[in-house]
mmCIF file of C-alpha atoms and ligand atoms in Angstrom:
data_model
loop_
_atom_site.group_PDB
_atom_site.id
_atom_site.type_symbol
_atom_site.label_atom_id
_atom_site.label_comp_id
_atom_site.label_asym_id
_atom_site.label_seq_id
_atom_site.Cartn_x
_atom_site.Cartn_y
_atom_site.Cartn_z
ATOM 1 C CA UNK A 526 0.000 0.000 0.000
ATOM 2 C CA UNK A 527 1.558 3.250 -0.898
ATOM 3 C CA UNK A 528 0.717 6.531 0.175
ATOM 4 C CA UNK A 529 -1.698 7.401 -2.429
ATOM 5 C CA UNK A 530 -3.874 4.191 -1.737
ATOM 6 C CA UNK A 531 -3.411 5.175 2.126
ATOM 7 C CA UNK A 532 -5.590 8.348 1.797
ATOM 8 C CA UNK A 533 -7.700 7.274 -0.749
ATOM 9 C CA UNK A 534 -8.422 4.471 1.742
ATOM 10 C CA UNK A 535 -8.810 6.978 4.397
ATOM 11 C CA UNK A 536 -10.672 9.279 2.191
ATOM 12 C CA UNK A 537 -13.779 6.444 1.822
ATOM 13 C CA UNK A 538 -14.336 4.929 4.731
ATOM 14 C CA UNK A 539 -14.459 8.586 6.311
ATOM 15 C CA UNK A 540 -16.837 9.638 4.141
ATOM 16 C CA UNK A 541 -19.361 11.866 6.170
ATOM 17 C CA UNK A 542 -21.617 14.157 3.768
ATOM 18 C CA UNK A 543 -21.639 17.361 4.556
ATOM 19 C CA UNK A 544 -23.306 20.348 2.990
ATOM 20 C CA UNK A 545 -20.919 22.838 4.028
ATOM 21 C CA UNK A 546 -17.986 20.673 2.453
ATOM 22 C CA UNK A 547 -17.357 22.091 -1.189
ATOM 23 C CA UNK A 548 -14.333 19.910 -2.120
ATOM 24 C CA UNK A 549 -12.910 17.620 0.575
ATOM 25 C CA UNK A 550 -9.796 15.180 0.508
ATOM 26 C CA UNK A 551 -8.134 15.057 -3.074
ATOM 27 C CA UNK A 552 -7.427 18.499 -3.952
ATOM 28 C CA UNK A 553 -3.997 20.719 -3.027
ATOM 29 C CA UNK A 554 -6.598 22.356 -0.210
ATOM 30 C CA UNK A 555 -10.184 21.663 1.019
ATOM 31 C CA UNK A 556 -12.979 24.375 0.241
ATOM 32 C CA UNK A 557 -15.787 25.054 3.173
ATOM 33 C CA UNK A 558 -18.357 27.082 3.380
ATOM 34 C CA UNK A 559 -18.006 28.712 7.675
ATOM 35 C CA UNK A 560 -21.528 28.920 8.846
ATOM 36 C CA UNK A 561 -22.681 32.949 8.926
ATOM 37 C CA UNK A 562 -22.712 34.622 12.508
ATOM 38 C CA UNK A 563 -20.806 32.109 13.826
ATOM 39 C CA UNK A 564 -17.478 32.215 15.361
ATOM 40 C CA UNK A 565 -15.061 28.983 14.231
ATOM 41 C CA UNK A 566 -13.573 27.457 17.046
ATOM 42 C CA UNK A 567 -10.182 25.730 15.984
ATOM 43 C CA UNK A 568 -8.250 23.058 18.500
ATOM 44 C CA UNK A 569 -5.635 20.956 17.801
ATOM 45 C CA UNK A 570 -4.200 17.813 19.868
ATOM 46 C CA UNK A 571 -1.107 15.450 19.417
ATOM 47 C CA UNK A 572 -0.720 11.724 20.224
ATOM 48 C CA UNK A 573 2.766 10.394 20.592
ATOM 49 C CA UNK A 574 2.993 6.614 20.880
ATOM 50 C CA UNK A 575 4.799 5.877 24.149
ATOM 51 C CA UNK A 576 3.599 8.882 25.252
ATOM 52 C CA UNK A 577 0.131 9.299 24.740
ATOM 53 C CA UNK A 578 -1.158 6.146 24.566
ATOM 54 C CA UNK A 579 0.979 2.937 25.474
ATOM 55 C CA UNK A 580 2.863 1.217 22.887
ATOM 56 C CA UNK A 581 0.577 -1.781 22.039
ATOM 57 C CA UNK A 582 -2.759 -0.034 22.207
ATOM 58 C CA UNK A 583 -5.341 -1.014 19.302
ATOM 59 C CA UNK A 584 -5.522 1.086 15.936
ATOM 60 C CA UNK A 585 -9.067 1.513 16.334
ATOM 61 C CA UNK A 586 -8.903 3.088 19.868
ATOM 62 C CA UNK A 587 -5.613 5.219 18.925
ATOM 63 C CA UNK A 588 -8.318 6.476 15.611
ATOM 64 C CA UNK A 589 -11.268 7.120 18.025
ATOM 65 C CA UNK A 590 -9.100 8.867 21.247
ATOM 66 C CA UNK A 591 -7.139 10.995 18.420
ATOM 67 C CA UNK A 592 -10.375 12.784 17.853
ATOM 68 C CA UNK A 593 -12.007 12.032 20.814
ATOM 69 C CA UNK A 594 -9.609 14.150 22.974
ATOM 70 C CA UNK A 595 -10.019 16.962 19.846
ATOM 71 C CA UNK A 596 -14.120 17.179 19.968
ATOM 72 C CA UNK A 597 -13.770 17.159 23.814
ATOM 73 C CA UNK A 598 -11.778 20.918 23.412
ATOM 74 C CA UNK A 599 -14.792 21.806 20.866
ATOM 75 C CA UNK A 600 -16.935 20.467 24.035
ATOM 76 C CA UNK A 601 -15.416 22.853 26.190
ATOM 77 C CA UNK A 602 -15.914 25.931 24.293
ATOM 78 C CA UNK A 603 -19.826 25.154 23.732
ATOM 79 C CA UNK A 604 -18.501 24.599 19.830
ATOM 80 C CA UNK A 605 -20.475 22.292 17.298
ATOM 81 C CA UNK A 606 -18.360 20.174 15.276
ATOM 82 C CA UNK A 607 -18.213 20.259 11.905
ATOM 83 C CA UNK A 608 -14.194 19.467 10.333
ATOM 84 C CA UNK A 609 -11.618 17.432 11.071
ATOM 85 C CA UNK A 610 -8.154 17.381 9.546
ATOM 86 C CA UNK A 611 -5.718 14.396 10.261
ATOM 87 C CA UNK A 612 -1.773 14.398 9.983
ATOM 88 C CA UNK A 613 -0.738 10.812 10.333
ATOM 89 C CA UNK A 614 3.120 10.059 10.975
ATOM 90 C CA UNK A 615 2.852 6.286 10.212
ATOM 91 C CA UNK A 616 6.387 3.885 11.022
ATOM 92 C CA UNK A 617 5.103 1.619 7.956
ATOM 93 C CA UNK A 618 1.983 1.985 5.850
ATOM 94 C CA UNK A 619 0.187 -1.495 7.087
ATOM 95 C CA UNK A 620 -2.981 -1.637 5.141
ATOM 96 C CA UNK A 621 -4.538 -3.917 8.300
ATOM 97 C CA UNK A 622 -3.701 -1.236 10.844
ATOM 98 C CA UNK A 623 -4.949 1.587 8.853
ATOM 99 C CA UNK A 624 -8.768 0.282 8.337
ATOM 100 C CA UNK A 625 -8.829 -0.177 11.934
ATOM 101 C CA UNK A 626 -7.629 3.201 12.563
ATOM 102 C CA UNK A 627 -9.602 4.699 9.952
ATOM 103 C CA UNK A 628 -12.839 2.371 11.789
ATOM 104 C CA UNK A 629 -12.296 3.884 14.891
ATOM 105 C CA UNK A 630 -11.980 7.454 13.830
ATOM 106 C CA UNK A 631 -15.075 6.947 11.691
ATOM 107 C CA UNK A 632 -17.174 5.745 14.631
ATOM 108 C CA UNK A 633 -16.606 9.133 16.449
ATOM 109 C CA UNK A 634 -17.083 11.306 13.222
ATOM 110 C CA UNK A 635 -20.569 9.737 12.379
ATOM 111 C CA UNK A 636 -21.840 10.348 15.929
ATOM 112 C CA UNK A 637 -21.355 13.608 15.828
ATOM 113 C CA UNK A 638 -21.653 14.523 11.792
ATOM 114 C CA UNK A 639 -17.181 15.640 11.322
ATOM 115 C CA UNK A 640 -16.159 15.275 7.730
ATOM 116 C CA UNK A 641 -12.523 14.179 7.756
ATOM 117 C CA UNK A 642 -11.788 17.319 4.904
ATOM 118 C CA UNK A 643 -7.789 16.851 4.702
ATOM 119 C CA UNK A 644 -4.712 16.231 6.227
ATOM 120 C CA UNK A 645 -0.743 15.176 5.390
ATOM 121 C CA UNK A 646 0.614 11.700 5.618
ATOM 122 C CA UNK A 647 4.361 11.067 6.715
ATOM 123 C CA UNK A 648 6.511 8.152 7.781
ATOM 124 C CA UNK A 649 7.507 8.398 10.915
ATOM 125 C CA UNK A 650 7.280 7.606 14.799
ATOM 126 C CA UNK A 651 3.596 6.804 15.359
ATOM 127 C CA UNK A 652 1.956 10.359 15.972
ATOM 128 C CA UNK A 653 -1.312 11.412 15.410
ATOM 129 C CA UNK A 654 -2.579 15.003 14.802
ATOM 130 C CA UNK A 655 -6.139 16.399 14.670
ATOM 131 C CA UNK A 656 -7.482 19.160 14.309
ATOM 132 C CA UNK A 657 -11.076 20.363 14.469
ATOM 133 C CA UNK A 658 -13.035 23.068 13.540
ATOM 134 C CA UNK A 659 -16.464 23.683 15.047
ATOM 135 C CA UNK A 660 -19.001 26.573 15.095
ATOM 136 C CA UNK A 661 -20.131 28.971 18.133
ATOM 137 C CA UNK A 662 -22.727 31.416 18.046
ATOM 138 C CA UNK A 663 -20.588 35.287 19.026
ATOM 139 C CA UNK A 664 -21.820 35.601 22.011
ATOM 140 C CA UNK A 665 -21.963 32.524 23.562
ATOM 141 C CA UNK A 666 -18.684 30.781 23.775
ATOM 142 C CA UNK A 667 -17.887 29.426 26.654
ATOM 143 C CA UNK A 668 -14.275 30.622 28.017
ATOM 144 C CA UNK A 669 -12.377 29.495 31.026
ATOM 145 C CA UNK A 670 -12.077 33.197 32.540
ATOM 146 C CA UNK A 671 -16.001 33.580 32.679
ATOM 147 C CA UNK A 672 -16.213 32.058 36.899
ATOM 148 C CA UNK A 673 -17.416 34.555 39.512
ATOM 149 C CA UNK A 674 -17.233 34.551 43.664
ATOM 150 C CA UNK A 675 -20.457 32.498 44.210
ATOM 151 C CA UNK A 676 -20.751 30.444 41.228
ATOM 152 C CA UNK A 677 -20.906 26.487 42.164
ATOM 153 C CA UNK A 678 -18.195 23.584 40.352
ATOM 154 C CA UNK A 679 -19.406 20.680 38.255
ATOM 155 C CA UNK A 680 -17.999 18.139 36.883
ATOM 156 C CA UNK A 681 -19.288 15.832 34.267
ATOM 157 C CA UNK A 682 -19.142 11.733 34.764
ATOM 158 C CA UNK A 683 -16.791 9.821 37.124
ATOM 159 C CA UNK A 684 -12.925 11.319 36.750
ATOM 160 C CA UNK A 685 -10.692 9.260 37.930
ATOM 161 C CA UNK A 686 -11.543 6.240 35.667
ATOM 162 C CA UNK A 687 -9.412 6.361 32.801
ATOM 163 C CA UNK A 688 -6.132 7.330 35.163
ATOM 164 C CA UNK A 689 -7.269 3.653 37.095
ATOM 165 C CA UNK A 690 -7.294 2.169 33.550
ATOM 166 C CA UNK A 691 -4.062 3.328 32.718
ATOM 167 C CA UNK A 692 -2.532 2.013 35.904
ATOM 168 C CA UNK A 693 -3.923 -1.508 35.224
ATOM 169 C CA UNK A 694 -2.871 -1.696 31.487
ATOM 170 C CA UNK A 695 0.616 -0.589 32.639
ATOM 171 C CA UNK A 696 0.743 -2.899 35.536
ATOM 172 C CA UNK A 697 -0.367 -6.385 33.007
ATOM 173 C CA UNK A 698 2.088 -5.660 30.459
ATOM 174 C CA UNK A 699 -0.257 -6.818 27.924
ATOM 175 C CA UNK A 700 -1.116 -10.220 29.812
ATOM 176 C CA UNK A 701 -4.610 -10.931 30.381
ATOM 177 C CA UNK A 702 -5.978 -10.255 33.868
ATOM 178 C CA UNK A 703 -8.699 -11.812 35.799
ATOM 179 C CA UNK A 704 -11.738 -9.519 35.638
ATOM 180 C CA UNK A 705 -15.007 -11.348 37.343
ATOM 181 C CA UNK A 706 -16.593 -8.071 37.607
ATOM 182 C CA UNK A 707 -15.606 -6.107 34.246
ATOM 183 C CA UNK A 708 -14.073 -3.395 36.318
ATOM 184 C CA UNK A 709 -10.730 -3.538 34.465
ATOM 185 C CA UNK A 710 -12.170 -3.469 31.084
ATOM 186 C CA UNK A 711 -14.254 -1.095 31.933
ATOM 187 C CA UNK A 712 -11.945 1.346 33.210
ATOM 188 C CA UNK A 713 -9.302 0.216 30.491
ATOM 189 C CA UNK A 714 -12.270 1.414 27.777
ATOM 190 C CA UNK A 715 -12.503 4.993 29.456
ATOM 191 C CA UNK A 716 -9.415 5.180 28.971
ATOM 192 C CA UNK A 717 -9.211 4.241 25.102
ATOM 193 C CA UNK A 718 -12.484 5.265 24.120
ATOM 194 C CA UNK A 719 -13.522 8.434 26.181
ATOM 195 C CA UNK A 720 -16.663 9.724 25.086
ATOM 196 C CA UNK A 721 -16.266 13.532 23.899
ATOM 197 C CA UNK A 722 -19.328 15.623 25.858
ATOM 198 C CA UNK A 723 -20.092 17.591 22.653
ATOM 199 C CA UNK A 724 -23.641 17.723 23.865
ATOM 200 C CA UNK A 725 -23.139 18.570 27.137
ATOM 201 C CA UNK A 726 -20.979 21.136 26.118
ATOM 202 C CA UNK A 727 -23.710 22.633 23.605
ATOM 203 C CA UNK A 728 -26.878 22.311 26.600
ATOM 204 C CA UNK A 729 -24.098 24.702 28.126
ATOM 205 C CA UNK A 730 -24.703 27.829 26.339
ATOM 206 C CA UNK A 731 -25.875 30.548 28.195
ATOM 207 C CA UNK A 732 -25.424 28.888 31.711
ATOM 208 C CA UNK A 733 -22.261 27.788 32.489
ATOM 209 C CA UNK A 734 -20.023 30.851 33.330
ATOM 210 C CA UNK A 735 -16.746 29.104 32.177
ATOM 211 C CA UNK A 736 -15.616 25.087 31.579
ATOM 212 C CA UNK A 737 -12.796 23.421 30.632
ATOM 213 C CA UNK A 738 -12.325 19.934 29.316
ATOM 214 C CA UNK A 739 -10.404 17.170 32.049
ATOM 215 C CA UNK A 740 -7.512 16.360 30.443
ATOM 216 C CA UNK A 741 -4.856 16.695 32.491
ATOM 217 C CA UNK A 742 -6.491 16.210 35.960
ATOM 218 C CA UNK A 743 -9.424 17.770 37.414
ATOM 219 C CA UNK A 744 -7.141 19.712 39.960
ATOM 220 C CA UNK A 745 -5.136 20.915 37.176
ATOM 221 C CA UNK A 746 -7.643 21.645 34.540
ATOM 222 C CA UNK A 747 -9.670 23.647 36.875
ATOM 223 C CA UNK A 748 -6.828 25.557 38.159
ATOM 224 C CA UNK A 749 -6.819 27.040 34.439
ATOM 225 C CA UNK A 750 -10.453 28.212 35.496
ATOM 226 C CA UNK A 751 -9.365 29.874 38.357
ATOM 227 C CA UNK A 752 -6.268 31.359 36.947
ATOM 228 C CA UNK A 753 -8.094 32.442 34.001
ATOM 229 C CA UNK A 754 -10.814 34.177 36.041
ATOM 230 C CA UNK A 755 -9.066 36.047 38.868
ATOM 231 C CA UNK A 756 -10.702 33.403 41.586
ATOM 232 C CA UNK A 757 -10.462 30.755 43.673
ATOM 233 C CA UNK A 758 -12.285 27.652 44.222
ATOM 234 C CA UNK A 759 -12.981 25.026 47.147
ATOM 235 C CA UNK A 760 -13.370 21.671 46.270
ATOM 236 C CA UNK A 761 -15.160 18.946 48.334
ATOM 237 C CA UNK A 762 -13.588 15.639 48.238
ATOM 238 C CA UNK A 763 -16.596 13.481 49.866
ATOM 239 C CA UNK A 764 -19.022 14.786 46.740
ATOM 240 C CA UNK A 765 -16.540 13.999 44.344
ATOM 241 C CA UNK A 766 -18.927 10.901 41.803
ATOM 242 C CA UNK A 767 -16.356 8.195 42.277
ATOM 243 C CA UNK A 768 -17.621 5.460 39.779
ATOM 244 C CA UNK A 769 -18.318 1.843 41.303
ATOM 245 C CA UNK A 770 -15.495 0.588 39.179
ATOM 246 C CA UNK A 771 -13.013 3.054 40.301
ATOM 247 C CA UNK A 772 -13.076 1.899 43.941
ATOM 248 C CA UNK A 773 -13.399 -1.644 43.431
ATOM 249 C CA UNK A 774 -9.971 -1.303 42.205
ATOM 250 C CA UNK A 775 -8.234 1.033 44.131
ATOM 251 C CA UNK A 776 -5.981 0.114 47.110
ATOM 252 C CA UNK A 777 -7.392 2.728 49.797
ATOM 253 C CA UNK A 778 -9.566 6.286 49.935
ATOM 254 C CA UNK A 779 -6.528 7.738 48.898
ATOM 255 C CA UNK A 780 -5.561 6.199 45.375
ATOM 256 C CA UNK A 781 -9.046 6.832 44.670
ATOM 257 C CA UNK A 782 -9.090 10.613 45.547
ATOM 258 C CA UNK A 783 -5.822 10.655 43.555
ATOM 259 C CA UNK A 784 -7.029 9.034 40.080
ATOM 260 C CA UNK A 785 -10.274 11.319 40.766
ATOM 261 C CA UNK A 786 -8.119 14.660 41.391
ATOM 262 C CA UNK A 787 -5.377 14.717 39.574
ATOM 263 C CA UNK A 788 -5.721 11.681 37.011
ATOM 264 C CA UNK A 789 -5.797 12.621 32.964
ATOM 265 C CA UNK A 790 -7.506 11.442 30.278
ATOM 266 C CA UNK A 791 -11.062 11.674 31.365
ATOM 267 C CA UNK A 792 -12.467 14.135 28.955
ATOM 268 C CA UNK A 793 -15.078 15.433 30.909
ATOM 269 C CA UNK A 794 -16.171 18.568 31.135
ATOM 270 C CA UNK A 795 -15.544 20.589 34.527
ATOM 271 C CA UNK A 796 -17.459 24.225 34.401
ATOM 272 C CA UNK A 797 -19.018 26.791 36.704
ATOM 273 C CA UNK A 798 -22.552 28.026 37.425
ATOM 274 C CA UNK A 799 -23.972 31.037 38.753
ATOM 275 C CA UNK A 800 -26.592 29.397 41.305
ATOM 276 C CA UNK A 801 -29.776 31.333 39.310
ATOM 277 C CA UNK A 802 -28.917 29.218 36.489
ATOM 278 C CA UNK A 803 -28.886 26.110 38.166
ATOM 279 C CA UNK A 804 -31.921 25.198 37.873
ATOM 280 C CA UNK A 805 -31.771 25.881 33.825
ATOM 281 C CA UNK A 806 -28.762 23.380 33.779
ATOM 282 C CA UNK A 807 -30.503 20.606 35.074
ATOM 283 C CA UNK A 808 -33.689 20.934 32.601
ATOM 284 C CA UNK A 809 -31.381 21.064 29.490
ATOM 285 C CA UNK A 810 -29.450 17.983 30.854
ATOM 286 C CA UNK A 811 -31.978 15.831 32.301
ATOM 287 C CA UNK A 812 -32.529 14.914 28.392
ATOM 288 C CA UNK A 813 -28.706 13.946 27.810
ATOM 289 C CA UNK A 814 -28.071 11.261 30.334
ATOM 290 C CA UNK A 815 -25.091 12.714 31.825
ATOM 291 C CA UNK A 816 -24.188 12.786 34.996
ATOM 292 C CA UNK A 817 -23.651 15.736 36.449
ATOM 293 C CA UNK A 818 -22.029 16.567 40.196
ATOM 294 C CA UNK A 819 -21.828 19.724 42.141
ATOM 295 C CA UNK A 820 -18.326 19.361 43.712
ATOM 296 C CA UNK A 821 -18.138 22.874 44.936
ATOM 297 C CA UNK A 822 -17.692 26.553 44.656
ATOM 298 C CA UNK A 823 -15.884 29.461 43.146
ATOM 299 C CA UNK A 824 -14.520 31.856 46.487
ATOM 300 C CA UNK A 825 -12.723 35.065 46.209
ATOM 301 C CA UNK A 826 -8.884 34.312 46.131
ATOM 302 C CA UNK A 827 -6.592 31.846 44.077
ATOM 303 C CA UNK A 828 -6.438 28.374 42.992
ATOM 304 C CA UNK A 829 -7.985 25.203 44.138
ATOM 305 C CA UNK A 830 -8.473 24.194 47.623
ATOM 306 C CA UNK A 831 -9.627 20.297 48.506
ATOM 307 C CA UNK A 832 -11.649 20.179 51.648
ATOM 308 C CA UNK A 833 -11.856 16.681 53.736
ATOM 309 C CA UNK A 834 -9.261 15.315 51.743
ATOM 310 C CA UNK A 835 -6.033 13.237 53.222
ATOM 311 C CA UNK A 836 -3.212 15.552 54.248
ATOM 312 C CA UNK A 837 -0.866 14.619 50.965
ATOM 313 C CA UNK A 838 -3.654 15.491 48.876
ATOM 314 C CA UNK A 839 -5.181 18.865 50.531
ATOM 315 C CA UNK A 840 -4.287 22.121 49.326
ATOM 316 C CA UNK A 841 -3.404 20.767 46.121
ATOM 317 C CA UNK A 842 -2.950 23.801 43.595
ATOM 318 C CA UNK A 843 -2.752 21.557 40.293
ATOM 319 C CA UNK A 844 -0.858 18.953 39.415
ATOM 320 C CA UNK A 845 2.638 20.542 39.362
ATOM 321 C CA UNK A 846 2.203 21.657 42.859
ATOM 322 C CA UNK A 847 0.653 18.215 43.757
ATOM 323 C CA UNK A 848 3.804 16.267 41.834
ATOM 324 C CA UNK A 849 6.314 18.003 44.825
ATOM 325 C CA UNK A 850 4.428 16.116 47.370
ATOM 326 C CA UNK A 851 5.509 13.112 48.478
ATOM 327 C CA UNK A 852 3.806 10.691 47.443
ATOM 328 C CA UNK A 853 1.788 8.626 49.937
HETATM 329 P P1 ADP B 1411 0.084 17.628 -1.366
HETATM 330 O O1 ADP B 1411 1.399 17.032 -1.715
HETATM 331 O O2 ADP B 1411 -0.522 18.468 -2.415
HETATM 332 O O3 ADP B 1411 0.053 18.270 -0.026
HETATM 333 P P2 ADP B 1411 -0.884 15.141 -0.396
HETATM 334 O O4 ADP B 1411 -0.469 13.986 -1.231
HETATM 335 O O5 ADP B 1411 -0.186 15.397 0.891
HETATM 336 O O6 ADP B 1411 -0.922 16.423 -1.312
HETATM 337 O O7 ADP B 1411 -2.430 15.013 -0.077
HETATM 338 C C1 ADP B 1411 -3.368 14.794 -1.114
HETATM 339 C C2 ADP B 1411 -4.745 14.973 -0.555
HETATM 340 O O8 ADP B 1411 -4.969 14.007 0.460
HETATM 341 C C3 ADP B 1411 -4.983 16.320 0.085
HETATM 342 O O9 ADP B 1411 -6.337 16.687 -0.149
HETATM 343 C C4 ADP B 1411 -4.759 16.063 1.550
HETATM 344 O O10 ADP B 1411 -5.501 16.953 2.353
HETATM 345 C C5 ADP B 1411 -5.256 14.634 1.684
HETATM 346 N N1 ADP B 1411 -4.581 13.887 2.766
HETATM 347 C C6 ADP B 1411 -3.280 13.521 2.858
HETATM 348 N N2 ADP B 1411 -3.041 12.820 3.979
HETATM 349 C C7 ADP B 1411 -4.228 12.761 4.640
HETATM 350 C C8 ADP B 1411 -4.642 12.208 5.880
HETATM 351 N N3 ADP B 1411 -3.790 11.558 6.700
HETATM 352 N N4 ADP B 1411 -5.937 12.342 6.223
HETATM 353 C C9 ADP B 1411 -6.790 12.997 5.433
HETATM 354 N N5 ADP B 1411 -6.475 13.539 4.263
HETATM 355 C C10 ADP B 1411 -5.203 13.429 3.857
HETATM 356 MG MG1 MG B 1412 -0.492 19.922 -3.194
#
C-alpha cells in the first residue's frame, strides 16, 4: 500500500456528507463554506505513541481517542463540530492497521456529523494530529475566565476512571488479567475510548459561566479556570462521583481521591454556574443522560483548595504543585 492508496483508503471509509464541504480530501486544499454569525472554534491535539497512549494499544482506539480528545476541546468551548483534519506520521503503511484506525476514527465522526476534509501523511514515529473546527454562536462561547465569587463547580461523569485504567494496562504488560466483575475493562475502555461531551458542552450555552475539558487532571484543569478568572475555588472531596469501578480497584480512599483529582484522560467537562442558572442546567441535561455533580464553589482568592481530603492530597494547587508532594 503506498501513500496514495493510504488516503484514498482513508478518504472512503471517512466519508461523512456534509453540505458545508465544497471539495474535501483530493485536492492541493479543502474548500468550506463557515456557517454565517458564527465564530469557528479551531483546536488541535497530538498523540505520541509511548507517550500518549501505550505502545501496544489497538488502531481503532488510537483512531477514536485521536479525535475524541479533539471534539472534547470543541466540548469545552460550547462549539459544534463540523471538520476534522488528520496528519498521520505512520512507522510503515500497514494496510490492516490503517482500516482499523480509519474504523475507529469513523465511529466518532458519524456520531457527531465531522467530515474528515484533509490532512498530510508522513513516515515516521507513530503520531497522530487532529485538528477540528467547530461553530459557536458570538456571544456565547464558553471561556475558562467567565467564573465569579459564588458560582458552584461541576464536573461531568466519574474522573478518575481512565487514570485507574491506565494504571492496570501498565501494571499487566499486555497479559490478560482476571476480571469477574468487568471493572478492568471497563476502566481500560474509558481510557481508550472516552466519550467527547459535545452535547453537554452545547446544553451549556448561556449557563455555564466558564468550563474546561479534564484532560490533564481535574485539579489541574480547573486551576486554568481559576487562573483564568481572577478566583479561587474550594473543592469537596466526599461529593466527588467516584464510579463503582473506580473503587473496586483502588488500594485505599486515597488512590481513589488521587485518580479522581489529579488523574488525565477523562475528557469530561468541569465548568461553573452562577446558582440562578442552576436550575436551567438541570432541565437542558436531564434529556442527555449525563451525569452531572456539584463538587463545589468558586470563592474570592486563588487556585484550588480540597476540603476533607487526606493531608498529601489537601491544598493541592494543580498537578505541578501536587507532583512536589511526596507521594503517599
Ligand atoms: P500535497 O502534496 O498536495 O500536499 P498530499 O499527497 O499530501 O498532497 O495530499 C493529497 C490529498 O490528500 C490532500 O487533499 C490532503 O488533504 C489529503 N490527505 C493527505 N493525507 C491525509 C490524511 N492523513 N488524512 C486525510 N487527508 C489526507
Ligand atoms: Mg499539493
Amino acid at each position: 500500500m503506498d501513500e496514495f492508496d493510504l488516503i484514498q483508503r482513508l478518504a472512503r471509509t471517512t466519508a461523512v456528507p456534509r453540505a458545508d464541504v465544497v471539495l474535501g480530501i483530493g485536492d492541493d486544499a479543502a474548500l468550506l463554506a463557515p456557517a454565517r454569525g458564527k465564530l469557528l472554534a479551531v483546536a488541535m491535539d497530538t498523540l505520541v505513541e509511548g507517550v500518549h497512549f501505550p505502545v501496544g494499544t489497538a488502531a481503532d482506539a488510537i483512531g477514536w481517542k485521536a479525535l475524541a480528545v479533539n471534539l472534547s476541546d470543541l466540548a469545552a468551548m460550547g462549539a459544534e463540530p463540523a471538520w476534522a483534519t488528520l496528519a498521520l506520521t505512520l512507522p510503515r503503511a500497514e494496510s490492516a492497521w490503517l482500516a482499523s484506525f480509519a474504523r475507529g476514527f469513523v465511529r466518532l465522526a458519524r456520531r457527531h456529523r465531522v467530515a474528515l476534509v484533509g490532512g498530510d501523511t508522513t513516515r515516521g514515529p507513530l503520531t497522530v494530529t487532529v485538528q477540528v473546527h467547530g461553530f459557536v454562536p458570538k456571544r456565547e462561547a464558553i471561556t475558562r475566565s467567565g467564573a465569579r465569587v459564588g458560582d458552584a463547580v461541576y464536573v461531568s461523569g466519574t474522573p478518575g476512571d481512565a487514570a485507574a485504567g491506565l494504571a492496570l494496562r501498565m501494571a499487566a504488560h499486555g497479559r490478560r488479567q482476571r476480571d469477574p466483575a468487568g471493572n478492568r475493562e471497563r476502566l481500560v475502555a474509558r481510557l481508550e475510548y472516552p466519550a467527547p461531551r459535545v452535547g453537554l458542552g452545547l446544553a451549556l450555552r448561556g449557563v455555564a459561566s466558564a468550563a474546561v475539558d479534564v484532560s490533564d487532571g481535574l485539579l489541574q484543569d480547573l486551576g486554568h479556570v481559576t487562573e483564568g478568572s481572577g478566583v479561587g475555588a474550594h473543592i469537596d472531596a466526599a461529593a466527588l462521583p467516584l464510579s463503582r469501578a473506580l473503587t473496586a480497584v483502588c488500594d485505599d480512599a486515597a488512590q481513589c481521591l488521587r485518580h479522581a483529582l489529579t488523574g488525565g484522560d477523562d475528557y469530561e467537562l468541569a465548568f461553573t454556574v452562577p446558582p440562578r442558572r442552576e436550575r436551567l442546567l438541570a432541565q437542558r441535561v436531564a434529556p442527555l443522560g449525563v451525569r452531572l455533580t456539584r463538587i463545589g464553589e468558586i470563592v474570592a482568592g486563588r487556585g484550588v483548595r480540597v476540603d476533607g481530603a487526606p493531608a498529601v492530597l489537601a491544598a493541592a494547587g494543580g498537578w505541578r504543585h501536587f507532583r512536589s508532594e511526596p507521594r503517599g
